mmCIF file of C-alpha atoms in Angstrom:
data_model
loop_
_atom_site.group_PDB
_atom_site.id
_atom_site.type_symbol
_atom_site.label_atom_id
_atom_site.label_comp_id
_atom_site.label_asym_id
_atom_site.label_seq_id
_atom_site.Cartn_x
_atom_site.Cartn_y
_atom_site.Cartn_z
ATOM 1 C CA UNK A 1 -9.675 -6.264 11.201
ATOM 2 C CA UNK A 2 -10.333 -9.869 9.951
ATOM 3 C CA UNK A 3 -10.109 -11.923 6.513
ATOM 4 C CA UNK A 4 -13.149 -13.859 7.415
ATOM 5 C CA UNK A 5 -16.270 -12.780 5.843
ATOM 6 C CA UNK A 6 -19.130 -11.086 8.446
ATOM 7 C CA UNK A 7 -21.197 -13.378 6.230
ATOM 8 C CA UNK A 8 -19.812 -16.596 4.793
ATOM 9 C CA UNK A 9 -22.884 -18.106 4.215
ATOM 10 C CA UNK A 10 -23.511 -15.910 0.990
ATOM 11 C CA UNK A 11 -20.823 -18.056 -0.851
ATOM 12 C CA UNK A 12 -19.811 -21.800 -0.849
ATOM 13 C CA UNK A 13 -16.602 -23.496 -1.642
ATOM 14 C CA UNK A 14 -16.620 -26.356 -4.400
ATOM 15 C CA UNK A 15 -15.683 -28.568 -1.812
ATOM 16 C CA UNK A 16 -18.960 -27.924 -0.087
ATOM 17 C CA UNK A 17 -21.136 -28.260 -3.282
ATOM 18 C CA UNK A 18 -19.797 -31.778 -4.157
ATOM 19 C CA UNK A 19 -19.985 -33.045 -0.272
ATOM 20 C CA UNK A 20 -23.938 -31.972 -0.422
ATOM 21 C CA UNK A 21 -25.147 -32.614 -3.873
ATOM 22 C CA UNK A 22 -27.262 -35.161 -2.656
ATOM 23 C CA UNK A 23 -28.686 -33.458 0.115
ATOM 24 C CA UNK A 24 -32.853 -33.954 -0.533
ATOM 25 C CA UNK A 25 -33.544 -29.492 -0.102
ATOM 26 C CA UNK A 26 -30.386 -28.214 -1.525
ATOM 27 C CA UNK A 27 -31.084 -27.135 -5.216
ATOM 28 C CA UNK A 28 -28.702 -25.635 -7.875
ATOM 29 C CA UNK A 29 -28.863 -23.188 -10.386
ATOM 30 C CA UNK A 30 -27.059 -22.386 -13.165
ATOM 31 C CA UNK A 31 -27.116 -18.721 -13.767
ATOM 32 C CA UNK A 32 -24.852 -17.801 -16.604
ATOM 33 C CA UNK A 33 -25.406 -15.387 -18.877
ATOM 34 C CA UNK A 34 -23.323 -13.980 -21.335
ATOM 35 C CA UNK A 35 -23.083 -10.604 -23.147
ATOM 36 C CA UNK A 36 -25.455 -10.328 -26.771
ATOM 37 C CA UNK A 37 -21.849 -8.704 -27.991
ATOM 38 C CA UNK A 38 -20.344 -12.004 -26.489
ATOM 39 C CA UNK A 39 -22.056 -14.635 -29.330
ATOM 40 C CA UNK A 40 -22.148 -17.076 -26.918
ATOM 41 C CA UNK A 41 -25.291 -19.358 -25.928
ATOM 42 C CA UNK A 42 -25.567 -19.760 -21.881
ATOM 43 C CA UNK A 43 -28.325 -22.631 -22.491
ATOM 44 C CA UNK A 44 -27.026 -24.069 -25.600
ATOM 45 C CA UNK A 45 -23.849 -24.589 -23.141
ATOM 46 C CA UNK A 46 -25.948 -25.388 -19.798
ATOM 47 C CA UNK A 47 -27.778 -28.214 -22.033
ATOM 48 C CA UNK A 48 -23.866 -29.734 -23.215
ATOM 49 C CA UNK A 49 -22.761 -29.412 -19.783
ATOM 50 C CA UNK A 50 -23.651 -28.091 -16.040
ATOM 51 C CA UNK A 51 -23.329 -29.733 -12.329
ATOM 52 C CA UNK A 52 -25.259 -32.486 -12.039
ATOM 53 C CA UNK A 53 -28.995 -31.278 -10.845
ATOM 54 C CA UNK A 54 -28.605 -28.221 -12.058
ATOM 55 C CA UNK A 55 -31.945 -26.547 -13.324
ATOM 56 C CA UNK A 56 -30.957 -23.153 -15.731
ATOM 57 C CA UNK A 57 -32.021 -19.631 -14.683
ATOM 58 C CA UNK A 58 -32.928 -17.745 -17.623
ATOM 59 C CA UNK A 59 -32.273 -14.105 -16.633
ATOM 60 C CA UNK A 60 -33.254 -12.327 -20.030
ATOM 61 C CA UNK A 61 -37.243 -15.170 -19.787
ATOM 62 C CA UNK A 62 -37.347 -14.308 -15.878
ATOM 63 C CA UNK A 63 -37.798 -10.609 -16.095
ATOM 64 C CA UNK A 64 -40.257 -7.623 -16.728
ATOM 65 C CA UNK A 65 -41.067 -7.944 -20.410
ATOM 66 C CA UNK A 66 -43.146 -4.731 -20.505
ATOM 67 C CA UNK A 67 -40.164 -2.864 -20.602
ATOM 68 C CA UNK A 68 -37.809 -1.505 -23.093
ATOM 69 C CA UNK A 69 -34.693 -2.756 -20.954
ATOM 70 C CA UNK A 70 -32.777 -5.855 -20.770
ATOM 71 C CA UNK A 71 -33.429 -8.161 -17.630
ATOM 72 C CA UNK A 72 -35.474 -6.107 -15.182
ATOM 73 C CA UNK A 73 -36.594 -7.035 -12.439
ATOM 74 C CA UNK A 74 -40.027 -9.079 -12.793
ATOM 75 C CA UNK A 75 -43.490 -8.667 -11.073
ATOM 76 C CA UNK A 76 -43.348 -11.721 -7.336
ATOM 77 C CA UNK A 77 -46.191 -13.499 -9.315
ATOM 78 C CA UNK A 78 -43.908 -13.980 -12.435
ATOM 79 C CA UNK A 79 -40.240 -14.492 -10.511
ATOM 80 C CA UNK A 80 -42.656 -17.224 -8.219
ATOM 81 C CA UNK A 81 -44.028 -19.321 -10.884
ATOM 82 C CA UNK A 82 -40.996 -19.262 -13.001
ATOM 83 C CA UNK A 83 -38.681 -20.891 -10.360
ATOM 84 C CA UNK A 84 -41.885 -22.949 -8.986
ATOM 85 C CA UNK A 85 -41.235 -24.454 -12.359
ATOM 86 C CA UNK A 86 -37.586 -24.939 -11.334
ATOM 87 C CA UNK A 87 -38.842 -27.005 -8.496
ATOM 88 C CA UNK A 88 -37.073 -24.376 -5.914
ATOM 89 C CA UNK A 89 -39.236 -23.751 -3.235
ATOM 90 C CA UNK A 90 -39.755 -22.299 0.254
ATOM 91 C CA UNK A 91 -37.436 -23.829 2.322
ATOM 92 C CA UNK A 92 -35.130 -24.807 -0.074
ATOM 93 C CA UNK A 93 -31.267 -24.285 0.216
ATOM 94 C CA UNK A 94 -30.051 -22.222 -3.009
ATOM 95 C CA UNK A 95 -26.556 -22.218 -4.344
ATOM 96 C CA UNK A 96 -25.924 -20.362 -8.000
ATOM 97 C CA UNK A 97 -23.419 -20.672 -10.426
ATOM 98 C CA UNK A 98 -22.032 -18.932 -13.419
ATOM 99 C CA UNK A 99 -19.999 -20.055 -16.331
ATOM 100 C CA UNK A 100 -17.701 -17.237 -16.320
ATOM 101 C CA UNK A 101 -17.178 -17.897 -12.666
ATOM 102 C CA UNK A 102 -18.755 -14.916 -10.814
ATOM 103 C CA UNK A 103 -20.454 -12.376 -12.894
ATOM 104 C CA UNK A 104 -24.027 -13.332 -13.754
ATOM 105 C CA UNK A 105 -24.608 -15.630 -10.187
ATOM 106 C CA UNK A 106 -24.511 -12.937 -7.846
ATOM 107 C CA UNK A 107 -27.569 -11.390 -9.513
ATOM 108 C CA UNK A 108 -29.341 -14.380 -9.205
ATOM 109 C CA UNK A 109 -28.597 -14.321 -5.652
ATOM 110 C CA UNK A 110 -30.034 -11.055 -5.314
ATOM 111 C CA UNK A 111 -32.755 -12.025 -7.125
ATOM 112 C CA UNK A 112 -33.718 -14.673 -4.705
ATOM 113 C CA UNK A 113 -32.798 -12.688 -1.634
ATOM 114 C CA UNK A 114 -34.943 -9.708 -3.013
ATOM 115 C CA UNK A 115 -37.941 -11.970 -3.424
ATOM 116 C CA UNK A 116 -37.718 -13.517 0.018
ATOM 117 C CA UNK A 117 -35.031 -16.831 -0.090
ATOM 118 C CA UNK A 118 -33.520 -17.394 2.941
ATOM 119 C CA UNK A 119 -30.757 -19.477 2.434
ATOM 120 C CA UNK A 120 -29.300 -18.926 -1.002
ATOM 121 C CA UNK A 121 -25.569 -18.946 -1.798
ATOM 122 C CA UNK A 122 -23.515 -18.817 -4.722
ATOM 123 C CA UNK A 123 -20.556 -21.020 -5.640
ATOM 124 C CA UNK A 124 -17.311 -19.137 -5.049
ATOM 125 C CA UNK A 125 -15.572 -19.260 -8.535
ATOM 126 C CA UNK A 126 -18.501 -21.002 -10.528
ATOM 127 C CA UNK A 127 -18.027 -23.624 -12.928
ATOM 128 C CA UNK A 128 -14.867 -22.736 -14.538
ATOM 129 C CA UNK A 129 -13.084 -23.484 -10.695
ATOM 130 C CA UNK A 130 -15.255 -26.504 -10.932
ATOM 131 C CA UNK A 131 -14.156 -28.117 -13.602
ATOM 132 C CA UNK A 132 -10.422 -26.711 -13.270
ATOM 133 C CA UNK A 133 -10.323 -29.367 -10.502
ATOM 134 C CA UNK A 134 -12.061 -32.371 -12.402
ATOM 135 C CA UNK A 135 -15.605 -32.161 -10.623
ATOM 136 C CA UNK A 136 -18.593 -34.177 -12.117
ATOM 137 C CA UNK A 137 -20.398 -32.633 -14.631
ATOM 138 C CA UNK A 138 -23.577 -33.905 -17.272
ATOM 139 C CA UNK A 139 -26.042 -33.326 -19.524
ATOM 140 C CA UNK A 140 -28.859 -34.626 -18.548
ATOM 141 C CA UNK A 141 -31.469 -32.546 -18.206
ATOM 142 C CA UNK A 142 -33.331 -32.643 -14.996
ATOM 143 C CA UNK A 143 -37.246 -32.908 -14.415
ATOM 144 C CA UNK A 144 -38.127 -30.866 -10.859
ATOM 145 C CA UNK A 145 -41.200 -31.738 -9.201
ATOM 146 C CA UNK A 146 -42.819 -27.956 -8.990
ATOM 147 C CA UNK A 147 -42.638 -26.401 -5.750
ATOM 148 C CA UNK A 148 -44.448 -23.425 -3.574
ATOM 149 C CA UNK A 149 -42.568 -20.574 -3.359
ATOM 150 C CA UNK A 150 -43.454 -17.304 -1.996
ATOM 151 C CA UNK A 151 -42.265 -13.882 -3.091
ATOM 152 C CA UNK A 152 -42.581 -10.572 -1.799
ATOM 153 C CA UNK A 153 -40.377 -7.661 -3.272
ATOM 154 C CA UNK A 154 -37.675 -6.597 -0.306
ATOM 155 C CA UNK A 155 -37.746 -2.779 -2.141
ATOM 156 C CA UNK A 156 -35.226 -1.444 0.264
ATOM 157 C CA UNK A 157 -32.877 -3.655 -1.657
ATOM 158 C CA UNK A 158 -33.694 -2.035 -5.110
ATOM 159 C CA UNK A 159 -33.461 1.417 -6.664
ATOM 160 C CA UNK A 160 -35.374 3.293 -9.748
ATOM 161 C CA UNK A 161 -34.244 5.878 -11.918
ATOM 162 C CA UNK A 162 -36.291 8.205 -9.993
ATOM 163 C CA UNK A 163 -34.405 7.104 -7.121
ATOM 164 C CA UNK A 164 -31.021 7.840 -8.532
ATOM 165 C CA UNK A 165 -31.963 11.544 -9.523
ATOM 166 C CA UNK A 166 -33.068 12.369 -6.048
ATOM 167 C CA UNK A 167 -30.321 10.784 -4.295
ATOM 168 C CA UNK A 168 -27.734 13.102 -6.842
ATOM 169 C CA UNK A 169 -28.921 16.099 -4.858
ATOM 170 C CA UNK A 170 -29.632 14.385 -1.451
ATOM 171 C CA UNK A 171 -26.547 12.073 -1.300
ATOM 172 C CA UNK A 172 -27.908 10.358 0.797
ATOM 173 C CA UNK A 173 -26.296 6.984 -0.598
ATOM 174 C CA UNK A 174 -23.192 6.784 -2.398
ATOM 175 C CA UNK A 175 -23.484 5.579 -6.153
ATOM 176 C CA UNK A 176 -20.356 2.833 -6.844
ATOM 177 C CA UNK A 177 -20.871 1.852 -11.035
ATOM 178 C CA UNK A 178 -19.009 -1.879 -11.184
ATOM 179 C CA UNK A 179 -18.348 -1.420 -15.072
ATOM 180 C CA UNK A 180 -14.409 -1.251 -16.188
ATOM 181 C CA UNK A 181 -12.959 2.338 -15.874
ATOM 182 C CA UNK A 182 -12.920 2.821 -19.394
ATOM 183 C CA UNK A 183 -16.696 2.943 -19.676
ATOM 184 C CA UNK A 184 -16.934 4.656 -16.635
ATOM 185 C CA UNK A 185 -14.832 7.781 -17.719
ATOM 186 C CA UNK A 186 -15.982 8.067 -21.109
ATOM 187 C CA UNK A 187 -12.694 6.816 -22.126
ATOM 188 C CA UNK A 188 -13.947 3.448 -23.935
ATOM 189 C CA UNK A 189 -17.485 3.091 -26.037
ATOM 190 C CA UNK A 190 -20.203 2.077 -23.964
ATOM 191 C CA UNK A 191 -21.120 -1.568 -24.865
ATOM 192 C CA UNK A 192 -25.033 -0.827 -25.131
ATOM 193 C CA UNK A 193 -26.059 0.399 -28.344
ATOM 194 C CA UNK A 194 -27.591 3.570 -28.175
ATOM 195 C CA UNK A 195 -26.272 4.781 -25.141
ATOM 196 C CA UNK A 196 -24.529 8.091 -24.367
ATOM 197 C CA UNK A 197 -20.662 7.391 -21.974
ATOM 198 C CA UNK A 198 -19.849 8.710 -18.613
ATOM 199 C CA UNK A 199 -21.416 7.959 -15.937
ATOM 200 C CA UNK A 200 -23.809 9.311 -12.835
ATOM 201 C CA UNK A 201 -22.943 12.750 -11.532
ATOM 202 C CA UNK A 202 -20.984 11.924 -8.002
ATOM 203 C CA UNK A 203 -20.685 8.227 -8.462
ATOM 204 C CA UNK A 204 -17.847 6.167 -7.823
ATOM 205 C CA UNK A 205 -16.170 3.036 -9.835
ATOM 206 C CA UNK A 206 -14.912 -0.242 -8.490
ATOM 207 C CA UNK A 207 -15.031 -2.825 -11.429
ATOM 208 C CA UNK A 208 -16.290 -5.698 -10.201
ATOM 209 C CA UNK A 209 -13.283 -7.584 -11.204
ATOM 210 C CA UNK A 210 -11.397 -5.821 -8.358
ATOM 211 C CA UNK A 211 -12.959 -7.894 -5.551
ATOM 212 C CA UNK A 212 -11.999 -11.354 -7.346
ATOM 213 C CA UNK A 213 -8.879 -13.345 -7.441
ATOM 214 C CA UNK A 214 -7.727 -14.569 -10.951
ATOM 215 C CA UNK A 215 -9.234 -17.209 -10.271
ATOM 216 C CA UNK A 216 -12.840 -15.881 -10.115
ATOM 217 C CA UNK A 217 -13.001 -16.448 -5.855
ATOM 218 C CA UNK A 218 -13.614 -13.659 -3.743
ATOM 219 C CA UNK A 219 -10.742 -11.964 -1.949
ATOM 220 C CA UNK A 220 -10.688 -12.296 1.726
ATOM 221 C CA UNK A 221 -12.570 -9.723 3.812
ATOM 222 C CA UNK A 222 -9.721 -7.145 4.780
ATOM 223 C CA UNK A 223 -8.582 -6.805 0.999
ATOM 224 C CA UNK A 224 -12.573 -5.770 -0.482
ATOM 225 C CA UNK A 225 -12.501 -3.658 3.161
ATOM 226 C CA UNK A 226 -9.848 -2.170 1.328
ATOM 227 C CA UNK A 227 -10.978 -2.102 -2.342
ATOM 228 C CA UNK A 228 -14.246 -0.563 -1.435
ATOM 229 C CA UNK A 229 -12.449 2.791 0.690
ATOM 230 C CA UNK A 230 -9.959 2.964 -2.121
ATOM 231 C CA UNK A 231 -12.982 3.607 -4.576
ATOM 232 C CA UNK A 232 -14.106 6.859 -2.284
ATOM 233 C CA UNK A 233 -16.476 4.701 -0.377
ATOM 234 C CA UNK A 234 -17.482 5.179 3.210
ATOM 235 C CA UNK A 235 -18.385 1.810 4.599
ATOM 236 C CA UNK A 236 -20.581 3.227 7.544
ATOM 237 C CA UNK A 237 -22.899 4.735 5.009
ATOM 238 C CA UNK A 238 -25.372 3.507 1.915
ATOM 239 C CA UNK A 239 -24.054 2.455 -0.985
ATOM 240 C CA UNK A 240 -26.110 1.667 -4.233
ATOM 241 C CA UNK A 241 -24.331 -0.156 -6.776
ATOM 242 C CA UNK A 242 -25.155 -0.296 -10.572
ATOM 243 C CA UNK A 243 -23.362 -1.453 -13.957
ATOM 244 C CA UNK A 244 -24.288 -1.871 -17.600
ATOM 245 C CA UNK A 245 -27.504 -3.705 -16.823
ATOM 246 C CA UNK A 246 -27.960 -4.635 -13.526
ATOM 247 C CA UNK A 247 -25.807 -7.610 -13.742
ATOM 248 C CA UNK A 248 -22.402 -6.952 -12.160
ATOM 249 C CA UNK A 249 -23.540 -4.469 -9.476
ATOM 250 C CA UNK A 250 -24.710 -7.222 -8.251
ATOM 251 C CA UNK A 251 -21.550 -8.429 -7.823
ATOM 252 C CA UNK A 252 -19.975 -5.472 -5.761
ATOM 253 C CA UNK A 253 -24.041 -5.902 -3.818
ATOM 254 C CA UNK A 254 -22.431 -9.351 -2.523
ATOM 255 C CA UNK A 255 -19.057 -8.320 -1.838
ATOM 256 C CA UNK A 256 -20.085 -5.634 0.537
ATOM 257 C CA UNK A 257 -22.757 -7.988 2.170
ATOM 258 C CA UNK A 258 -20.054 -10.556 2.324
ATOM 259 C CA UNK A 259 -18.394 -7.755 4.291
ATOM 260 C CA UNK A 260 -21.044 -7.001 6.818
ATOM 261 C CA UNK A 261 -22.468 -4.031 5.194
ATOM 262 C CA UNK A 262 -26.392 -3.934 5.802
ATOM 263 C CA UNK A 263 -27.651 -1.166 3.458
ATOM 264 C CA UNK A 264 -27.059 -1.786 0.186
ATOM 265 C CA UNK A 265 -29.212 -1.513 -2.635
ATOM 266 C CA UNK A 266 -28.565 -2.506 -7.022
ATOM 267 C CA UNK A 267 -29.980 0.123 -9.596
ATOM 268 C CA UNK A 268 -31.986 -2.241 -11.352
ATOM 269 C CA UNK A 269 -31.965 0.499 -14.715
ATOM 270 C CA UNK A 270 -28.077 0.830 -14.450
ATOM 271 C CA UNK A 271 -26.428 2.418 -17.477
ATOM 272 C CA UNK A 272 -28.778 0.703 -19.697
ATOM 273 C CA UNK A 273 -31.528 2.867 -18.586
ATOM 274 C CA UNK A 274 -29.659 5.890 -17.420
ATOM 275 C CA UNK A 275 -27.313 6.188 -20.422
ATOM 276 C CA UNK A 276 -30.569 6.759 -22.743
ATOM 277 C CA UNK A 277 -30.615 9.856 -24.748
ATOM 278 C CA UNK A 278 -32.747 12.208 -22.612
ATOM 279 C CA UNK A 279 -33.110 14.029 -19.221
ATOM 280 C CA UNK A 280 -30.613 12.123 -17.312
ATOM 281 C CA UNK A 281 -27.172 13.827 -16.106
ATOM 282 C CA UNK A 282 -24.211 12.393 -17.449
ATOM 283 C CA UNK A 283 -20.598 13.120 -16.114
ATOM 284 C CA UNK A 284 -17.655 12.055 -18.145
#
């Protein structure tokens, strides 16, 4: 085994970032998002502060609206001309970053990667590493030139709800929920309103916060090797990863691609859909 990454190119170091700022196709985004039970405001803070160039990724605007559920997944026309607006475009080199550090950027990454983007990263330890070590950062509020971008759902990278109930009798992947064990046993309240605690029949829990260091960077490769098998999971078989909302499965969807695993898939519903009163199995 090895500590480097089968794929390093899914994350970038600070150091990179400030060395290409000015390179003419790279193009960053700030992803944060924050928690409605958090009361804070990611653009009200992207707008006082955010790396210079940075255009924000709304991830509660740049989502399917005809749905009672936070942040789904949007229809490739809308996810298109929303970051057309952005002025990211084919051929464009993508990094993301999050104000927490690494929660809400790795499901921008997937985002992209679902809807076709090539080369998108996301900025190991986000803006809080960024400005621990006195980086530039601004306010001003950039104005892209808008830019052709072409998207076509990847759905082998996505799961429904109808997915989820097959795949309880088929096991054919293995479920891994990222939310803190608390939630995940039943033990704690679940943070969306209205939803019943426990989780899916036969899934597993690694909260995402397991694969970081404290300060929000990834551990190396043979440590999340190891964090993933002590969670149950086999790494030479699927793996589906989910959360609250979509958000932080995202985050265990990187690690194992950082990893070299090549089927995973995010349950775009998560518990936010599944935790509904109604026909859904729940397990404490």
């Amino acid at each position: 085994m090895t500590n480097s990454f089968a794929n390093p190119q899914y994350l970038v170091s600070t150091d990179w970032l400030q060395a290409n700022l000015n390179q003419p196709d790279l193009r960053v985004v700030d992803a944060t998002y924050y928690l409605p039970m958090q009361n804070r405001n990611a653009r009200a803070e992207y707008d006082e502060r955010h790396i210079p160039g940075a255009v924000f990724f709304d991830i509660d605007d740049i989502a399917d609206k005809n749905v009672d559920l936070p942040h789904m997944l949007p229809a490739p026309e809308k996810f298109a001309s929303r970051v057309r607006r952005l002025g990211i475009g084919d051929g464009n080199r993508i990094v993301v970053y999050d104000g927490t550090g690494m929660m809400s950027a790795a499901r921008v990454w997937w985002m992209f990667r679902i809807f076709g983007a090539k080369e998108v990263s996301v900025l190991d330890g986000g803006l809080p590493k960024w400005l621990s070590e006195g980086r530039p950062v601004d306010d001003l509020l950039p104005n892209p030139r808008e830019r052709h971008f072409s998207a076509r759902l990847d759905n082998t990278q996505v799961r429904s709800k109808a997915q989820m109930l097959a795949n309880i009798g088929s096991r054919r992947e293995q479920a891994l929920d990222a939310r803190a064990s608390g939630r995940f046993n039943a033990a704690e309240p679940e943070l969306w309103p209205g939803r019943r605690s426990g989780h899916i029949p036969g899934a597993r829990n690694l909260p995402y916060t397991q694969l970081l260091k404290p300060d929000q960077t990834f551990h190396d490769a043979d440590t999340l090797k190891a964090r993933f098998t002590a969670a149950g999971i086999d790494l030479r078989k699927p793996v589906v990863t989910s959360c609250g909302s979509g958000i932080t499965a995202c985050v265990l969807a990187l690690g194992l691609s950082l990893i070299g695993h090549r089927d995973v898939a995010v349950y775009d519903g998560s518990w936010a859909e599944w935790g509904l009163p109604g026909e859904t199995p729940v397990e404490p």
